[in-house]
Each structure stands twice: as C-alpha cells, then as structure tokens.
Short mmCIF file of C-alpha atoms in Angstrom, two decimals:
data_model
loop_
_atom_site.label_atom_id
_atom_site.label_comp_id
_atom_site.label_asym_id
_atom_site.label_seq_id
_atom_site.Cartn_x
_atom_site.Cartn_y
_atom_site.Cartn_z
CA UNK A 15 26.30 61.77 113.97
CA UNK A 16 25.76 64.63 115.80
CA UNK A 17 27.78 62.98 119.18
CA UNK A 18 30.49 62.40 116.69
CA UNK A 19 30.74 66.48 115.46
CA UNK A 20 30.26 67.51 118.79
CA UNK A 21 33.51 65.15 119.95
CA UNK A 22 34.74 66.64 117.41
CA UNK A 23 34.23 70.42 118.37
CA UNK A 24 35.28 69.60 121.87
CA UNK A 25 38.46 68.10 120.51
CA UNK A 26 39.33 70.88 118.90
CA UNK A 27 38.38 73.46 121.30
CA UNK A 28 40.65 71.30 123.67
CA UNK A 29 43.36 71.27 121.31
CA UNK A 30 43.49 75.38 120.77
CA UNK A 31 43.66 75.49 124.69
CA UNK A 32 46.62 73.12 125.31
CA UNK A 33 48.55 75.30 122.09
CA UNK A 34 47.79 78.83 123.92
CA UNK A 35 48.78 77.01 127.29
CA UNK A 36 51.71 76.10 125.66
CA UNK A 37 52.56 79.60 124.03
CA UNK A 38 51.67 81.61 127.44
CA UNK A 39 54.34 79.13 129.14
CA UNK A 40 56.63 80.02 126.51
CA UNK A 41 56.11 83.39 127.19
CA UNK A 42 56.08 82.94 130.61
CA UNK A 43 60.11 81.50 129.94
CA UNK A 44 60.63 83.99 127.80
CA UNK A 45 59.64 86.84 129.90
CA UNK A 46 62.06 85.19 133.47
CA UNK A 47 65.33 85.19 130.89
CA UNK A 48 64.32 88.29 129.97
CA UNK A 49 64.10 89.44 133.86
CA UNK A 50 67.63 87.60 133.94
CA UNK A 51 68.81 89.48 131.55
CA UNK A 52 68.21 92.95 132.59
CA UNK A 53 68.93 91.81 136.39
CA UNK A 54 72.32 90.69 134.43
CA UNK A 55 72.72 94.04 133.14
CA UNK A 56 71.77 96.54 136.11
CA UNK A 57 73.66 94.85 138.14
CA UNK A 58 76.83 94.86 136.13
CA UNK A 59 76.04 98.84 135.45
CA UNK A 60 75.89 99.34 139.05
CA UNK A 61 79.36 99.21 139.03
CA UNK A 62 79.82 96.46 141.72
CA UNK A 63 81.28 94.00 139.44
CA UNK A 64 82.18 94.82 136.58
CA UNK A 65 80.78 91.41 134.04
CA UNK A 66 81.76 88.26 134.08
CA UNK A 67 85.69 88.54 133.71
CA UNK A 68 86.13 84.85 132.57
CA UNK A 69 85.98 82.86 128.84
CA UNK A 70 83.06 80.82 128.35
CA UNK A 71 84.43 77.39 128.10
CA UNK A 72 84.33 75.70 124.26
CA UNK A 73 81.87 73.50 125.74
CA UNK A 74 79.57 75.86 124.85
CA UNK A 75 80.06 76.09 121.32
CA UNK A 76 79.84 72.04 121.15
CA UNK A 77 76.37 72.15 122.86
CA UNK A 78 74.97 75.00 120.67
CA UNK A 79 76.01 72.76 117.74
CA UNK A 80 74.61 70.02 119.31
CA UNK A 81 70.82 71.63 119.78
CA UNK A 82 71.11 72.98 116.76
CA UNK A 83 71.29 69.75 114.90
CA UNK A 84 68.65 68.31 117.74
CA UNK A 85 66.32 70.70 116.00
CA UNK A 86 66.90 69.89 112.40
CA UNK A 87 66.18 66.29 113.48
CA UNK A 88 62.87 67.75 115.02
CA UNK A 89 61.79 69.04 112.24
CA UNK A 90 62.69 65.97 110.57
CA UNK A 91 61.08 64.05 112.34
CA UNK A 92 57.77 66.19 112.36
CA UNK A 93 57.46 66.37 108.71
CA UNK A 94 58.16 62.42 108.74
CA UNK A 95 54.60 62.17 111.13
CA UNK A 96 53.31 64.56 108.58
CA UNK A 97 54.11 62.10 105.77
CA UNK A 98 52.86 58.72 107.95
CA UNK A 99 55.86 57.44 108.50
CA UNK A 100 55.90 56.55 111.77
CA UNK A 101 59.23 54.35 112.24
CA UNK A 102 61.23 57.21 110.81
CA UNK A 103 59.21 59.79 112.74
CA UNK A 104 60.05 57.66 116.11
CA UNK A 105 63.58 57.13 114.63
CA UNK A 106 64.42 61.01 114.64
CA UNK A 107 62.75 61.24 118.17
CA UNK A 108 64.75 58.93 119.78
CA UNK A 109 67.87 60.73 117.68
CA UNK A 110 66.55 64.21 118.64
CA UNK A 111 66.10 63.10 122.65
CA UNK A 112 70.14 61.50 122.59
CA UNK A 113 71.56 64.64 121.24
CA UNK A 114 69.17 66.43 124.15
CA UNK A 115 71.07 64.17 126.45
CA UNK A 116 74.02 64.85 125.08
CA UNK A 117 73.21 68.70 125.00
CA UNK A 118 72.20 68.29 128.81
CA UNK A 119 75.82 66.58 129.30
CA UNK A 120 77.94 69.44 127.69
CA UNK A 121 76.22 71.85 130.03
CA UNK A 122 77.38 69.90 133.36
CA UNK A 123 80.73 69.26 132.02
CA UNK A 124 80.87 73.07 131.09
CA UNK A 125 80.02 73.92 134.73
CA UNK A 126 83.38 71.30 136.01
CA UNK A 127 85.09 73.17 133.14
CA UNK A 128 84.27 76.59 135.10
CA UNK A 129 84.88 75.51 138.55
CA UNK A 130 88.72 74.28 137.33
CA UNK A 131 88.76 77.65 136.52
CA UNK A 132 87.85 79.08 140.02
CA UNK A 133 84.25 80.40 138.51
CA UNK A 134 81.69 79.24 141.18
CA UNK A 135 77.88 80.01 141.69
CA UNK A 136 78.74 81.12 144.97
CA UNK A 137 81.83 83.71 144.84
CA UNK A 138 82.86 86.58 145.26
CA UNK A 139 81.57 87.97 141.77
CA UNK A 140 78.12 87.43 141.20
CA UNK A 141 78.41 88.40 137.69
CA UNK A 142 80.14 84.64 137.50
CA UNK A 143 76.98 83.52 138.73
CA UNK A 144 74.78 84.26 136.50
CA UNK A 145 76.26 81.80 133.98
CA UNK A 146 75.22 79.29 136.18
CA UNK A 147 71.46 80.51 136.58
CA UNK A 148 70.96 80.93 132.86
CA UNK A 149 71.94 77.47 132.02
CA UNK A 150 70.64 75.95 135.01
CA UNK A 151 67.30 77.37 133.87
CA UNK A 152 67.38 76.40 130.65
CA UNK A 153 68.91 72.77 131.61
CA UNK A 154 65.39 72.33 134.04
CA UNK A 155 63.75 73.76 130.43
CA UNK A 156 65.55 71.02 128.97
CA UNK A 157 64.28 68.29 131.14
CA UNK A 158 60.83 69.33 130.69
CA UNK A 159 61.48 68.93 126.49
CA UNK A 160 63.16 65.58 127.34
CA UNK A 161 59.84 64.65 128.56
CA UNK A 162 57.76 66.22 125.86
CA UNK A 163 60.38 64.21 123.58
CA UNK A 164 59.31 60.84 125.24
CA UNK A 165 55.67 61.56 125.05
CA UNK A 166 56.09 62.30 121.61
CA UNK A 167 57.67 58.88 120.82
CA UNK A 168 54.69 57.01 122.49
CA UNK A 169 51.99 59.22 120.79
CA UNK A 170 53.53 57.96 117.76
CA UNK A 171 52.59 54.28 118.41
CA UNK A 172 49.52 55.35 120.17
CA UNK A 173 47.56 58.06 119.66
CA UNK A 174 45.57 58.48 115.86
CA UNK A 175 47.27 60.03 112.92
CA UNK A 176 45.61 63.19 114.09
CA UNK A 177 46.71 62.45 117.90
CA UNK A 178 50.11 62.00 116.78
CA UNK A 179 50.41 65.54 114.63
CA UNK A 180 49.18 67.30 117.25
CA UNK A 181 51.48 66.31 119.36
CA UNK A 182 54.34 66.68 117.13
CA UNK A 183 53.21 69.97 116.67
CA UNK A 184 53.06 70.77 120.51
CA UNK A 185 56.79 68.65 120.69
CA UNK A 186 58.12 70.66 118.30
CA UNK A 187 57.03 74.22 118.71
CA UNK A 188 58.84 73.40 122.12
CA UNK A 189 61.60 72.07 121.57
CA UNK A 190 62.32 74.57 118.67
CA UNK A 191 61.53 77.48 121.29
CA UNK A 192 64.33 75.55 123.74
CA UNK A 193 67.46 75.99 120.95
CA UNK A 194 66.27 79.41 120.11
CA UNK A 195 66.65 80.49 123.63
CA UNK A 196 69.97 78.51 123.96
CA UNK A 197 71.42 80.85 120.94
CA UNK A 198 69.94 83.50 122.45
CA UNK A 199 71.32 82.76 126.47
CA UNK A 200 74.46 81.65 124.53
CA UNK A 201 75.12 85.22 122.90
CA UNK A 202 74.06 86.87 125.75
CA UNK A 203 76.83 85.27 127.69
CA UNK A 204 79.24 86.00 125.06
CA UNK A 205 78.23 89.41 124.72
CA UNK A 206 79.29 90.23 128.38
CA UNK A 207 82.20 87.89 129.29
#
C-alpha cells in the first residue's frame, strides 16, 4: 500500500511539473511576440518606414474563423474525455487537428496571396516583414500543437482515464493559448496595416 501512495505522490508531483513547464513555455511565447511587438512598434516610430502600407489578405479572416472553431472542438472534445467517452473525445481530436491543418494551409496561401501583391520578407520595407515573422512563429507554434494534438489522440486509447485527462488538460490549455495568440497577432496586424 504504501508503494502504491507513494506512486501516487510521485505522479502527481510529476504532473504539477510538466503543467508549470508548460505555462513557463507559454510564457516564454508570450513574452518573444511580445518582444515582436514592441520591435514592430519602435521601429515603425523611428520613422524609417512608416507600417506596413499593404491590406492583410481575407485569408486571414478565414483562418481566424477557422482556429476559432478548432478550439470549440477542443473544448469539445475535452469535456467528452471528461465524460468517458472516448470515441467522441478522439472524434473531435482528429476534427480539431484537420481544421489545424487547414488553419496551417490558410497561412501559406496568405503568404502567395502577399507575394502577388509584391509584399516579400525580404524588401525594401521591413515593416512588410514582420507579417511574415509573426505568422511564421506562430505557424512553428502550430506544428508543435499539431503534435500535442496527435499525442492526445493516442493517450486516448492508451493511457488510464486519469492519463488521458491529464493530457487533455495539457492539449488543451495549449492549443487554447495558440488561437488566443492568433486573435491577438491577428489584431495586431490589423491595427498597423
């Protein structure tokens, strides 16, 4: 018995690190968009250029509606492990991970959709090329929840009922934190075209 509570205790103690690893990287994220931001914004103030100077394509409103529905299958999909039901759980995963695809898809075509219009990362206003860094950045972010997604789906056939909601949670707290700082990049942008 007493193996058992001490598994237990390490478990957990285990658990509460991989969460505040989780939140520091998140803050971590947080804290290099902010840097991009404020880069963004001295450097437009410094009079050299003087902000972007182009629309954002619609693409961009497409993919925000996209990961905005990615997370409301999320959270689907996390209360369904909550509730034990795991097919429907895996069901909004796989759901959640195509519209991340698809999200991931709208970016690149929003980059061919900027370099019809002349807008390259390279040019000769780097302004312009910020829009490329922020959603390059947040496309690599997007990869790494792509992964998280597919971990999640084979947690749920694996791992414990326990295993599986922790994972979710982990999944989720993620991939929530990835649209909010889509909206956020996304009015940013806007803000300063």
């Amino acid at each position: 018995m007493l193996d058992k509570q001490a598994q237990t205790d390490e478990k957990l103690v285990q658990r509460k690190a991989q969460k505040f690893n989780l939140w520091l990287g998140m803050l971590g994220m947080f804290m290099m968009f902010a840097a991009l931001s404020s880069g963004f914004i001295v450097y437009t103030a410094s009079g050299v250029d003087k902000g972007i100077k182009t629309l954002l394509p619609d693409t961009f409103v497409y993919s925000t509606i996209v990961i905005v529905v990615s997370s409301l299958t999320m959270f689907l999909a996390h209360k369904a492990a909550k509730n034990g039901d795991s097919s429907k759980q895996k069901l909004l995963l796989l759901v959640t991970f195509v519209l991340g695809v698809v999200f991931f898809a709208l970016q690149v075509h929003a980059w061919n959709v900027l370099t019809e219009r002349g807008v390259y990362f390279v040019n000769n206003n780097a302004s312009q090329s910020f829009i490329y860094i922020f959603t390059g950045m947040h496309l690599a972010h997007i990869i790494a929840g792509l992964i998280v997604l597919i971990g999640a789906v084979i947690g749920a056939n694996k791992l414990s009922k326990d295993g599986n909601l922790f994972r979710m949670d982990l999944a989720s707290i993620f991939w929530h934190f990835l649209d909010l700082l889509w909206i956020y990049i996304y009015v940013f942008l806007l803000l300063n075209q």
